[in-house]
XYZ file of C-alpha atoms in Angstrom:
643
model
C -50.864 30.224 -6.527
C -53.488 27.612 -4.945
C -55.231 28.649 -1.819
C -52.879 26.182 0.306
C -49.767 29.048 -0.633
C -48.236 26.088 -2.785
C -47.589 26.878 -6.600
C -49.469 24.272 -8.133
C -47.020 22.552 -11.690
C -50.172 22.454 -14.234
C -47.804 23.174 -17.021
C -50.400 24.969 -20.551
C -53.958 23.702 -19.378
C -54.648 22.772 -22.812
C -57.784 20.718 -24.384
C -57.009 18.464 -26.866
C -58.188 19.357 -30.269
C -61.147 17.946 -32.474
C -58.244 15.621 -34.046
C -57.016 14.436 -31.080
C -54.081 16.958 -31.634
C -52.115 19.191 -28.778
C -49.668 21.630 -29.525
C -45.830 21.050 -30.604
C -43.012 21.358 -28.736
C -40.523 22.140 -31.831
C -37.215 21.894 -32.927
C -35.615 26.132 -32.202
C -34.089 26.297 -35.597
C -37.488 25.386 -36.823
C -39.568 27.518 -35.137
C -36.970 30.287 -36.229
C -37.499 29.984 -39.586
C -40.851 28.719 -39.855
C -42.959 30.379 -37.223
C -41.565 33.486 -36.884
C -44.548 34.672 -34.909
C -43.933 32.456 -32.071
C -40.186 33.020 -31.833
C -41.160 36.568 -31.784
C -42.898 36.242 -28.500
C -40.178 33.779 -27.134
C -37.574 36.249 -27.559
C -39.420 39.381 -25.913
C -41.210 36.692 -23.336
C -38.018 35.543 -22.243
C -36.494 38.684 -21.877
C -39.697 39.496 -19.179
C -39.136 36.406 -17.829
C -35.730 37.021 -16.845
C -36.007 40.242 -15.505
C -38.809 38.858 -13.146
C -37.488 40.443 -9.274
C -35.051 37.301 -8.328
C -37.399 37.026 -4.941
C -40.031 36.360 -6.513
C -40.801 32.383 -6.447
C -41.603 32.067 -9.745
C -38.504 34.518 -11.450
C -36.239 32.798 -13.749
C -34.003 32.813 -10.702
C -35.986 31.284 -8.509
C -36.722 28.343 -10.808
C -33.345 28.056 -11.943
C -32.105 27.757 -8.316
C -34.288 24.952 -7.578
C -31.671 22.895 -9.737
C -28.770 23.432 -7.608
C -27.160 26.602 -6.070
C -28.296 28.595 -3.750
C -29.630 25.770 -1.885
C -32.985 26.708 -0.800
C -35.463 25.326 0.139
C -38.177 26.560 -2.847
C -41.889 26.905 -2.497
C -42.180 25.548 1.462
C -40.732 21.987 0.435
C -38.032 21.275 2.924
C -36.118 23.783 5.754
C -33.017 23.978 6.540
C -33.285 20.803 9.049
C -35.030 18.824 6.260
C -32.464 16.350 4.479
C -29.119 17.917 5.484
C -25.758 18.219 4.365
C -22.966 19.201 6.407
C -23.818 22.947 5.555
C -28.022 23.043 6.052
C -30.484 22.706 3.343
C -29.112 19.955 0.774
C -31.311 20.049 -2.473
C -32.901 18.285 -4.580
C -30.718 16.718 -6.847
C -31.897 13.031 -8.515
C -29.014 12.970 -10.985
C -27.524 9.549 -11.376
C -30.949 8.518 -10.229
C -33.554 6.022 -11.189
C -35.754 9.477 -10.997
C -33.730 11.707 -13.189
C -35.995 11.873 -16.080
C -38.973 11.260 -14.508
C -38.037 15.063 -11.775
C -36.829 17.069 -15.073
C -40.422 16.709 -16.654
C -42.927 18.461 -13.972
C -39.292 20.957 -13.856
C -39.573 21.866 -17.493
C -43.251 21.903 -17.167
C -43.084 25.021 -14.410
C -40.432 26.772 -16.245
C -42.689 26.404 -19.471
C -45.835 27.981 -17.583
C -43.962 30.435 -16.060
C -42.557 31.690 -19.382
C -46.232 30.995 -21.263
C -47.190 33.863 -18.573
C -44.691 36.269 -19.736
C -45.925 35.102 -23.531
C -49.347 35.577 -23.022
C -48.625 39.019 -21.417
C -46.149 39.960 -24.066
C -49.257 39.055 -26.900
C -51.757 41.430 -24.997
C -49.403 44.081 -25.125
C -48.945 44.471 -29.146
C -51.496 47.555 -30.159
C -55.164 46.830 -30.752
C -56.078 45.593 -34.438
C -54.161 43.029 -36.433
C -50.922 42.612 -34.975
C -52.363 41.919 -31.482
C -54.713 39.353 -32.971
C -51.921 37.815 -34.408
C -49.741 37.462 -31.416
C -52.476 36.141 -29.326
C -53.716 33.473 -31.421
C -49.645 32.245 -31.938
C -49.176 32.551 -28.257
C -52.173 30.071 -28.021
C -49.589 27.439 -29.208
C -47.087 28.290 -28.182
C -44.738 25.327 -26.275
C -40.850 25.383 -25.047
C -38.954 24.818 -28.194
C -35.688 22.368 -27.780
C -32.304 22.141 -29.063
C -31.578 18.793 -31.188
C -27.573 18.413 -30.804
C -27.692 15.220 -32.316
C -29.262 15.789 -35.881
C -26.807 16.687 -38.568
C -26.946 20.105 -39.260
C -28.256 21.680 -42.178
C -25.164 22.698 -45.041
C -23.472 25.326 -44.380
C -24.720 26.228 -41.165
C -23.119 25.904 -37.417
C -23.685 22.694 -34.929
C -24.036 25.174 -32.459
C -27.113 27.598 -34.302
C -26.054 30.889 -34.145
C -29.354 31.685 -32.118
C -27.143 31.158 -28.536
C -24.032 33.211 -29.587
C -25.535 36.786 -31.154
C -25.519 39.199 -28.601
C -28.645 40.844 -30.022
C -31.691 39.583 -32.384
C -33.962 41.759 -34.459
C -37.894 41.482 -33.291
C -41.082 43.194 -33.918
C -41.653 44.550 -30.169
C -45.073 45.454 -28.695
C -45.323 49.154 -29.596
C -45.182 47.160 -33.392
C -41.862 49.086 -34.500
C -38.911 46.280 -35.626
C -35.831 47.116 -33.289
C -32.470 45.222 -31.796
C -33.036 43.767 -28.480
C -30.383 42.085 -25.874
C -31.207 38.152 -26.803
C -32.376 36.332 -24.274
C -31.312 33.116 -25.107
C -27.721 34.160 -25.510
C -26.992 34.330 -21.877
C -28.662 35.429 -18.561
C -27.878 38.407 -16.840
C -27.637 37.881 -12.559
C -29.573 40.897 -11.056
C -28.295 41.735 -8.813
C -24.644 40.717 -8.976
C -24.788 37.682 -7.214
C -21.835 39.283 -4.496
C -24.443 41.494 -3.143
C -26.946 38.237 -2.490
C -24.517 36.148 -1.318
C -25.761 32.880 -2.881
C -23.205 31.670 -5.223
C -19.394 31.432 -3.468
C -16.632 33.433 -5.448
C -16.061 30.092 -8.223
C -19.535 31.782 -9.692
C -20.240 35.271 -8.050
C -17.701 36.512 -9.627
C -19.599 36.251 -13.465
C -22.328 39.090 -13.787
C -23.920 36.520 -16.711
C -23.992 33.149 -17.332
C -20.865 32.169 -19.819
C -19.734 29.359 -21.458
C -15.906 28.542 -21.855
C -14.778 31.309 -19.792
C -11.132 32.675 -20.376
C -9.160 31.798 -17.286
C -7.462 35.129 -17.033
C -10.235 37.265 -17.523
C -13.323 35.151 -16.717
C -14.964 36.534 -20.545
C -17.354 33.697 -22.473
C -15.513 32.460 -25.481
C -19.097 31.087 -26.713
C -17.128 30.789 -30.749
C -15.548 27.459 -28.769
C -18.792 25.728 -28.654
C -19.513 24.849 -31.844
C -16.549 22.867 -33.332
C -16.358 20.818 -30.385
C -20.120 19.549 -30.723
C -19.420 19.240 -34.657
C -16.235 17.564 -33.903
C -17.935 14.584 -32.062
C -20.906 14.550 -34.089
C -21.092 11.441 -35.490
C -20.037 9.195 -32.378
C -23.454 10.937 -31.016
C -25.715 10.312 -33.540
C -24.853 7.118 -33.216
C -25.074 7.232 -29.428
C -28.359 8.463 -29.416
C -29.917 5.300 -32.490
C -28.435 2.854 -30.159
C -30.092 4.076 -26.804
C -33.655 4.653 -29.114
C -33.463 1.793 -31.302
C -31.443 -0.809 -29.272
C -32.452 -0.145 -25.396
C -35.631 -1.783 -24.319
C -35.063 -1.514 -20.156
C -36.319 2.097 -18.687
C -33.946 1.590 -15.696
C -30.713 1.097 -18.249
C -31.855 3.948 -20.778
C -32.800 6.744 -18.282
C -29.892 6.990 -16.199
C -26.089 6.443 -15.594
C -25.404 4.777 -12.141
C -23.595 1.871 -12.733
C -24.964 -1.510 -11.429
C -22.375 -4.594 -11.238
C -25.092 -6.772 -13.100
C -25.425 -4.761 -15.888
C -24.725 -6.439 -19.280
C -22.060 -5.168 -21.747
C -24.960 -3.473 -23.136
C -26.341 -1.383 -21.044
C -23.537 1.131 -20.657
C -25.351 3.597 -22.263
C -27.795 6.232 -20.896
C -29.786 9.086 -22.041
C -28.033 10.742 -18.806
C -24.615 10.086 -19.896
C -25.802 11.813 -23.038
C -27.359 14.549 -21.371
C -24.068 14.736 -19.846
C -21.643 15.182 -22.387
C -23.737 18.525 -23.498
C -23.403 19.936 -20.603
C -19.928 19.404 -20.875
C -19.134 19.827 -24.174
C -21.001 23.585 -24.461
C -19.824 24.716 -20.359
C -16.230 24.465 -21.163
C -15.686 25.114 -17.402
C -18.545 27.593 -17.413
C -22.312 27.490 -16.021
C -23.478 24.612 -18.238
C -20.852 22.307 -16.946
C -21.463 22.448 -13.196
C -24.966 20.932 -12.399
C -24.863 23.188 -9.490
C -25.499 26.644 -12.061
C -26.277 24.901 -15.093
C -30.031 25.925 -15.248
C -28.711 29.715 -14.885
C -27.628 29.253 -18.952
C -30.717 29.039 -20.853
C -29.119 26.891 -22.655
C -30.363 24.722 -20.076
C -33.622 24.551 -20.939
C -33.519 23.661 -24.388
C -31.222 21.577 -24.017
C -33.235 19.801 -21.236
C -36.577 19.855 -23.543
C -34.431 17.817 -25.867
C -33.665 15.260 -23.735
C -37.377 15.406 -22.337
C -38.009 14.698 -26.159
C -35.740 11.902 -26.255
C -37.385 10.276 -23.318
C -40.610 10.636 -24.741
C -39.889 8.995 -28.535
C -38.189 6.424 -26.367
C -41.538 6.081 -24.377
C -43.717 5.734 -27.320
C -41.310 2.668 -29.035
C -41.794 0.955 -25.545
C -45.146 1.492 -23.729
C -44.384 -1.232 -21.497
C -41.227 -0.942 -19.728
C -40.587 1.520 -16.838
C -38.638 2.118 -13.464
C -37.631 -0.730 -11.385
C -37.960 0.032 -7.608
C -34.746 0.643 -5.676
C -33.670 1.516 -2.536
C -33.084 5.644 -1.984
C -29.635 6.213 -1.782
C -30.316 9.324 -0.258
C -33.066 10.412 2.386
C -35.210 13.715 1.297
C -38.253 15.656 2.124
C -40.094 13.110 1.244
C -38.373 9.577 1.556
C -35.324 8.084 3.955
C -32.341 6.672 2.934
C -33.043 2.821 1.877
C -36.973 3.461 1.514
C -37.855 1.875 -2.247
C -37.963 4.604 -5.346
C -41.158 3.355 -7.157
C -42.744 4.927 -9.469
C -44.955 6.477 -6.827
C -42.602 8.466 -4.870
C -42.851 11.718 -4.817
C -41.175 14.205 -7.561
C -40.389 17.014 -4.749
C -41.067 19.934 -4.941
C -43.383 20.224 -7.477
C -46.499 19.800 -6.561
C -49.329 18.607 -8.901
C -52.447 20.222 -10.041
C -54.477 20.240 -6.894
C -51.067 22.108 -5.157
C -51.652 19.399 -2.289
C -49.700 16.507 -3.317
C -46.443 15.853 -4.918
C -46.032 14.763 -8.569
C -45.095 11.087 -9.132
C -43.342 9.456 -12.017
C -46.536 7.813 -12.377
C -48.380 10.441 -13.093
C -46.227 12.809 -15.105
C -45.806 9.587 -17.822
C -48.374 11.428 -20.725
C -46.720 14.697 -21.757
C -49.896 15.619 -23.846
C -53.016 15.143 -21.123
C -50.712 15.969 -18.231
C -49.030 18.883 -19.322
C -50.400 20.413 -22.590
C -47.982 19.414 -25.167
C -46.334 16.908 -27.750
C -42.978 17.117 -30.002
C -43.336 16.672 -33.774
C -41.977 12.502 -33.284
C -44.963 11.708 -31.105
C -48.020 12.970 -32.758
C -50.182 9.752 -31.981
C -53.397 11.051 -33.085
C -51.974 11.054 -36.787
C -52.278 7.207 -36.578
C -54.622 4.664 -36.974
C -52.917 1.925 -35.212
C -50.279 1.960 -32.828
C -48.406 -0.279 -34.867
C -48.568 2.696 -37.490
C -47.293 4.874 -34.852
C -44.570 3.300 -34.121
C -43.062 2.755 -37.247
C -43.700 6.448 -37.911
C -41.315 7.076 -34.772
C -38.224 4.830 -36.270
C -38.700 6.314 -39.687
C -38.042 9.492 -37.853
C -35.525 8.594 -35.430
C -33.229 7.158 -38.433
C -34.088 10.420 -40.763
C -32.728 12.535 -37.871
C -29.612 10.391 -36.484
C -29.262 8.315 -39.884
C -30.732 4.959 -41.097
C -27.618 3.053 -40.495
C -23.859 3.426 -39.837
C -23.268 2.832 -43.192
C -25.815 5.674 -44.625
C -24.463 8.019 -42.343
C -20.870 7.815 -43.355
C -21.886 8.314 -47.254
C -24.229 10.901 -46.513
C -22.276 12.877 -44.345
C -19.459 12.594 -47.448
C -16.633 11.497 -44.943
C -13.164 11.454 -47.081
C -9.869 9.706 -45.578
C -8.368 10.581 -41.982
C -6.268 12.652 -43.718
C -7.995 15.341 -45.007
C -6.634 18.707 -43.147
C -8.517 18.955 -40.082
C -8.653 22.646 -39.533
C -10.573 23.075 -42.829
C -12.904 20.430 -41.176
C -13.411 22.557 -38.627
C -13.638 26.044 -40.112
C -16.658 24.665 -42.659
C -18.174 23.293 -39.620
C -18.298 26.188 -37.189
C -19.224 28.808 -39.972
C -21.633 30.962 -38.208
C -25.012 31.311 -40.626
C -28.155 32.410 -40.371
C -31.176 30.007 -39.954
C -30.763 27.636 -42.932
C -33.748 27.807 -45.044
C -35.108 23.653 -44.544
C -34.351 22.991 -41.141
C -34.315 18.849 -40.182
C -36.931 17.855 -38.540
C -39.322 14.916 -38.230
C -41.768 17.263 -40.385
C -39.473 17.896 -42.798
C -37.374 14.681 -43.376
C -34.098 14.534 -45.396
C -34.812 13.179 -48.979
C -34.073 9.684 -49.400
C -32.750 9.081 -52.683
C -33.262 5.909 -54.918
C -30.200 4.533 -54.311
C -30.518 4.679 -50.657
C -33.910 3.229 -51.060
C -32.720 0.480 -53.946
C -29.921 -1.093 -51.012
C -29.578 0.356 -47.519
C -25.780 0.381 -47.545
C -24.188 2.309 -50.405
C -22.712 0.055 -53.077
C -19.308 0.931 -52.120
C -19.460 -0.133 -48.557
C -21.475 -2.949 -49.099
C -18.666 -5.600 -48.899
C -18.121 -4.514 -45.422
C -21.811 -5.791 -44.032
C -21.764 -9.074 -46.067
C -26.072 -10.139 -46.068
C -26.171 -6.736 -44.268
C -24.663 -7.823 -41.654
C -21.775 -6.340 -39.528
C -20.255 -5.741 -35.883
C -20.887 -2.697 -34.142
C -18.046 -1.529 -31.988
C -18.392 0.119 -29.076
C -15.846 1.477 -26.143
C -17.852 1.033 -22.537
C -16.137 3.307 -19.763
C -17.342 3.330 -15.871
C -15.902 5.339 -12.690
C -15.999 6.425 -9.836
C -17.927 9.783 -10.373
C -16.906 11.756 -7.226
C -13.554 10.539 -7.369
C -11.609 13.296 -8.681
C -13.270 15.790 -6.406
C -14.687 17.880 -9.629
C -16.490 16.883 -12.872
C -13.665 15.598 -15.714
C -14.342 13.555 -18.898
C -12.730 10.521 -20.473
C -11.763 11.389 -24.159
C -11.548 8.558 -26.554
C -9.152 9.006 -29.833
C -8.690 6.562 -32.560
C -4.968 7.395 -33.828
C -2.397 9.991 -33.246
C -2.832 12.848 -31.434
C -0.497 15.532 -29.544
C -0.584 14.614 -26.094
C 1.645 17.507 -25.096
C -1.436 20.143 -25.512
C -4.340 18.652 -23.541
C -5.913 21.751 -25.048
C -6.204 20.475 -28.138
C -7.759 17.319 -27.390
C -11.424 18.201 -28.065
C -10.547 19.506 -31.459
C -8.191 16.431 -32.337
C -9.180 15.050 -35.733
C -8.834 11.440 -34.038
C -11.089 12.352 -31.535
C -14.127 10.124 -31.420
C -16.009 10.949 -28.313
C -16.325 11.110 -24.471
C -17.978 10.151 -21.219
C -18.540 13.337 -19.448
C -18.612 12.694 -15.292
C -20.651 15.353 -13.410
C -18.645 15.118 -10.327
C -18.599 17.643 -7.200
C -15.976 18.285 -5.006
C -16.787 16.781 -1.456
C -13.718 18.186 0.485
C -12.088 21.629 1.030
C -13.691 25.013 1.165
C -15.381 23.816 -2.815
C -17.180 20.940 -0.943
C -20.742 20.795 -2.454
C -23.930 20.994 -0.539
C -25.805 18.477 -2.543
C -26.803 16.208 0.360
C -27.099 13.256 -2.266
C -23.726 13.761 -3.962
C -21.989 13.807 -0.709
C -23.700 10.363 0.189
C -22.844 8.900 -3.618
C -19.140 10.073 -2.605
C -19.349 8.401 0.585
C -20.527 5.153 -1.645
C -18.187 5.692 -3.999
C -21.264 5.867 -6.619
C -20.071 4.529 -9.964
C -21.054 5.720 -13.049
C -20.823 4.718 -16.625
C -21.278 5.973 -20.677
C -20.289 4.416 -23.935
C -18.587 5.950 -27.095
C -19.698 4.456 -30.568
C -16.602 3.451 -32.533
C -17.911 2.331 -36.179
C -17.976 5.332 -37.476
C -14.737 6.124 -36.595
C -12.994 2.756 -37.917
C -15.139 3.552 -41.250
C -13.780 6.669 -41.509
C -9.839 4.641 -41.093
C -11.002 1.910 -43.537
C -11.432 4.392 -46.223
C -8.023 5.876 -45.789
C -6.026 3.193 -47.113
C -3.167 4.287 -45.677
C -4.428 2.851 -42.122
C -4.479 -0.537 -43.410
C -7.874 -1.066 -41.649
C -9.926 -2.911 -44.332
C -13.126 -4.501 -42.770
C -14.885 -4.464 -39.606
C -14.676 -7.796 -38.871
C -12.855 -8.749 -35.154
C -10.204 -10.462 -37.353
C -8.448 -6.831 -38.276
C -10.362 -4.716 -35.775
C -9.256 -5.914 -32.593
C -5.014 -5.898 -33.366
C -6.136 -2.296 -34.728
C -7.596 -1.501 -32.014
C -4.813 -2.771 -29.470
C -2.262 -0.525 -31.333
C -4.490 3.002 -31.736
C -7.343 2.909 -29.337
C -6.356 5.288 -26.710
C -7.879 7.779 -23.602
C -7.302 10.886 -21.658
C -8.467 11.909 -18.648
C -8.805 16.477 -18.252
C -11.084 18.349 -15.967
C -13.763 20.449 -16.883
C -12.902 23.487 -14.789
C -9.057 23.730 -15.546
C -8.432 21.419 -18.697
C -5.707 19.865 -16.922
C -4.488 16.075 -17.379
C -5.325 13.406 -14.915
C -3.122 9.928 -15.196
C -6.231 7.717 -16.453
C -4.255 5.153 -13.476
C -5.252 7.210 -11.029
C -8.856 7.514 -11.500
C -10.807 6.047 -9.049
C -12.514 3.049 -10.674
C -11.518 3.942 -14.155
C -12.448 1.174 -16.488
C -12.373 1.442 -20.369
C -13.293 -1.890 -22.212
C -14.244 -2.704 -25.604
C -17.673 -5.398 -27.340
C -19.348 -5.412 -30.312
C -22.570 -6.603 -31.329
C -24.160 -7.632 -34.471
C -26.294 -5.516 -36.630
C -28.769 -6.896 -39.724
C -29.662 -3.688 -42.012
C -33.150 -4.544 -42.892
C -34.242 -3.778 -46.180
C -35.513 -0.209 -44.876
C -32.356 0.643 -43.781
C -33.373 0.335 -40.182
C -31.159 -1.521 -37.798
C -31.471 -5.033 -35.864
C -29.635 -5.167 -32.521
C -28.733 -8.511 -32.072
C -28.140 -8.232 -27.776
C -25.614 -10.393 -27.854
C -22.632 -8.734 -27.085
C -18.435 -9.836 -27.225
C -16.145 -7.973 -24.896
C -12.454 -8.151 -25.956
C -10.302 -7.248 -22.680
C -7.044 -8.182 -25.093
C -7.489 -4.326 -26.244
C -7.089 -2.726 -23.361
C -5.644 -4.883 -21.067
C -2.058 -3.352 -19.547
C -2.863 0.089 -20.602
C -3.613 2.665 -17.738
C -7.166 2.373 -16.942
C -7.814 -0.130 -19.019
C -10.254 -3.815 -18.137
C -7.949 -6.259 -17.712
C -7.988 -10.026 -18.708
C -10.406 -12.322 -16.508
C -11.700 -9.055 -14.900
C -15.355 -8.161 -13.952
C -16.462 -5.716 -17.043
């Protein structure tokens, strides 16, 4: 607390080391397995953390609540006359916001020093002698781990690690006796109830923890859900993610989702939609799929220290490019509807080190300087040249999310469509313990000669003739209050039983989703996110994209498709005949007609990709739309139409 009351966001103070070097954000699987020490201290800090007295400002309520419910105002930034909705205070959301990244870092950055306070108390507790020294000096280092969704699990062990689904974890605890403790990171427990504070209404008061696919008769988590949907999806993600690293070069395009008429065929994409479909796909109608409670699960927070990651690989690749000023759509505390959003406006309400002034997205650009840490991609002071650097970061982005469509489909050992799917799904969701070589950008997948000798596996290789081939991509936008709720736009490639919308994340011939945070802005569920109810009033559009190449691989290899290349030729009268989409919502599952979605438009382009002879990628740009697929069906872009 500064001496002006206001808690100043100062994230670790940290000094950089004789190297250069700051401390690692890591992967959580890694820091399981190899630094045992400091997962130690995250489970029992956490745990401290969380049972912080829910007044206090800095409680793991209190910082959770900034995100959404229960509206209040949170360390004297705004009142309940200070930008309004219809029912007082109104937030401070920037989703679907030039400023979304750019507000989540000084966020992350208070929850991290308000858990490193709990750590460093934790590591003082241990007895005298060796085993305090050794907590201390790991609790030096210690940084937020994150949760990377998008790298291919380790063999044999769950896409969703089994870390957020045990009840209870074994630790060494400070009297220096190894016990079972309630984990932390499983779920958070309200205290009190949240009936008796009368912040959430009954959709969420009525859960005394956070849960994640709640049963819709009796409310309980069903958390064993999580993890064959991710898996399921998987590689339509990976992909997702090497396009928006590799491919995006325009800050304002990559960071988040609002849709802009001007936008080229590709620039669907966003980290944000991204971001989005995790929430989705792990909430299941619970706490992590309603931005209003999401930050309740922590879940939340390594999930949002991934995407921080993301943003800051992306960063390093392109020094040079960042937000575009725009008009506010929204007024706040601190700026009035149609004022520019530059890079200088303020990030409320965090205030920055001197606890006078607001952070900007200026000045919360350097993770290391700024706020004390880097992730294992961005280690810049391993380098002798930034060109060095650079390359360094690709090498790693295509050793976590593949070198190459091509590479990932024969590593990943992908047999025909017809293989039974609920094997598929049983090997995937095994629950195991921490596998013993976690991936990270420390500890790289082996590359094996004959992935180094040609970057597309002989067998494949007549289907990128000089390395060359198309890479197909379905581009959705909507309206993304339209439905009054959030929903997602599922994308199948073949068959599927559309009598059991339940079914539809698991579908074998699933191949991804858009995921469209949406609030209700009518009835007694209207939202008070002052900015959501203005994007309504807009009728704010949104957009995502869902990799297909994978997918048609996968159908080229089962002959039985009669799918043989990738070429427009064969793909696009494919396409016409088993492309299809569904429209459910999040909190029920139920079916929307995709014709009745307010601004629902799915289209279809391609662009060409040269395979260098690294195996990294070459994004031509130049993209082809091809309305013929989707014209006449349900929300589909129609011939001569505005993509």
């Amino acid at each position: 607390m500064s001496t002006t009351g206001n808690i100043a966001i100062t994230g670790i103070p940290t000094t950089a080391g004789p190297d250069g070097s700051f401390p690692l954000r890591r992967e959580l699987r890694d820091l399981q397995r190899n630094y045992p020490d400091h997962f130690n201290l995250l489970v029992l800090a956490l745990k401290d953390f969380q049972a912080l007295n829910e007044s206090v400002q800095t409680s793991y309520y209190q910082i959770a609540g900034i995100h959404g419910l229960p509206y209040k105002p949170w360390n004297n930034v705004g009142s309940n006359s200070d930008w309004q909705s219809t029912s007082g205070f109104g937030g401070y959301c920037t989703h679907s916001s030039i400023l979304f990244l750019t507000w989540h870092r000084p966020y992350l950055a208070l929850f991290e020093q308000a858990l490193y306070n709990s750590i460093q108390k934790i590591a003082n507790q241990f007895p005298q002698g060796p085993l305090r020294t050794k907590y201390v000096e790991a609790a030096k280092t210690f940084r937020m781990p994150y949760f990377d969704w998008a790298s291919q699990p380790p063999s044999g062990s769950s896409a969703f690690p089994s870390v957020f689904t045990a009840p209870s974890l074994q630790v060494v605890d400070v009297d220096g006796k190894t016990k079972s403790t309630a984990n932390p990171i499983y779920r958070f427990v309200f205290h009190p109830v949240n009936p008796s504070l009368g912040d959430f209404p009954r959709q969420w008061s009525r859960f005394p923890t956070t849960v994640r696919y709640p049963n819709p008769r009796t409310g309980q988590s069903q958390d064993n859900r999580v993890a064959p949907i991710l898996a399921n999806e998987l590689a339509s993600l990976r992909t997702n993610v090497s396009l928006l690293l590799l491919s995006y070069t325009n800050f304002d395009a990559f960071s988040f989702n609002r849709w802009d008429p001007n936008m080229t065929p590709g620039e669907f994409g966003s980290l944000e939609d991204v971001h989005n479909e995790i929430h989705d796909r792990t909430g299941g109608g619970g706490h992590m799929s309603s931005l209003d409670v999401s930050s309740f699960d922590p879940l939340f927070w390594f999930h949002h220290t991934n995407v921080d990651r993301l943003w800051a690989i992306w960063q390093d690749l392109n020094p040079d490019n960042f937000l575009t000023p725009r008009p506010a759509p929204y007024s706040t505390f601190n700026s009035t509807e149609g004022e520019s959003q530059t890079k200088d406006t303020p990030l409320t309400p965090f205030w920055d080190k001197s606890a006078t002034k607001f952070w900007t997205s200026e000045e919360i650009k350097d993770t290391t300087t700024t706020f004390g840490y880097a992730y294992p991609e961005t280690q810049e002071w391993k380098y002798r040249t930034g060109s060095e650097y650079q390359t360094s970061i690709r090498q790693a982005v295509t050793t976590l999310y593949g070198t190459n469509v091509f590479a990932n489909f024969a590593a990943a050992n992908v047999q025909a469509r017809a293989t039974e799917h609920t094997e598929l799904i049983k090997s995937l969701s095994l629950a195991a313990p921490p596998p013993s070589a976690p991936i990270t950008a420390e500890k790289p997948l082996l590359i094996t000669q004959e992935m180094k000798a040609s970057p597309i596996p002989e067998h494949l290789q007549h289907l990128a003739p000089n390395n060359k081939y198309p890479e197909w991509v379905v581009n959705i936008r909507a309206q993304k209050h339209g439905l009054h709720g959030a929903f997602r736009v599922i994308v199948f490639l073949g068959p599927i039983d559309e009598s059991d919308p339940d079914s539809w994340q698991t579908e074998f011939n699933t191949v991804g989703r858009v995921s469209v945070l949406g609030r209700s802005t009518q009835g007694p569920t209207t939202t008070k996110c002052a900015k959501c109810i203005t994007d309504a009033a807009d009728e704010l559009m949104i957009s995502g994209t869902v990799p297909l190449t994978s997918a048609l691989l996968q159908d080229i290899v089962n002959e039985n498709t009669g799918l043989q290349s990738l070429q427009p030729e064969e793909v696009v009268p494919y396409l016409k005949k088993e492309l299809k989409w569904k429209v459910t919502m999040f909190e029920t599952g139920a079916e929307k007609d995709c014709g009745e979605v307010p601004g629902l438009r799915v289209s279809v382009t391609s662009t060409e990709v040269t395979i260098g002879e690294d195996g990294l990628p070459d994004y031509s740009g130049v993209y082809t739309v091809y309305p013929e697929i989707t014209d006449g069906k349900p929300g589909g872009m129609r011939d001569g139409e505005h993509i």
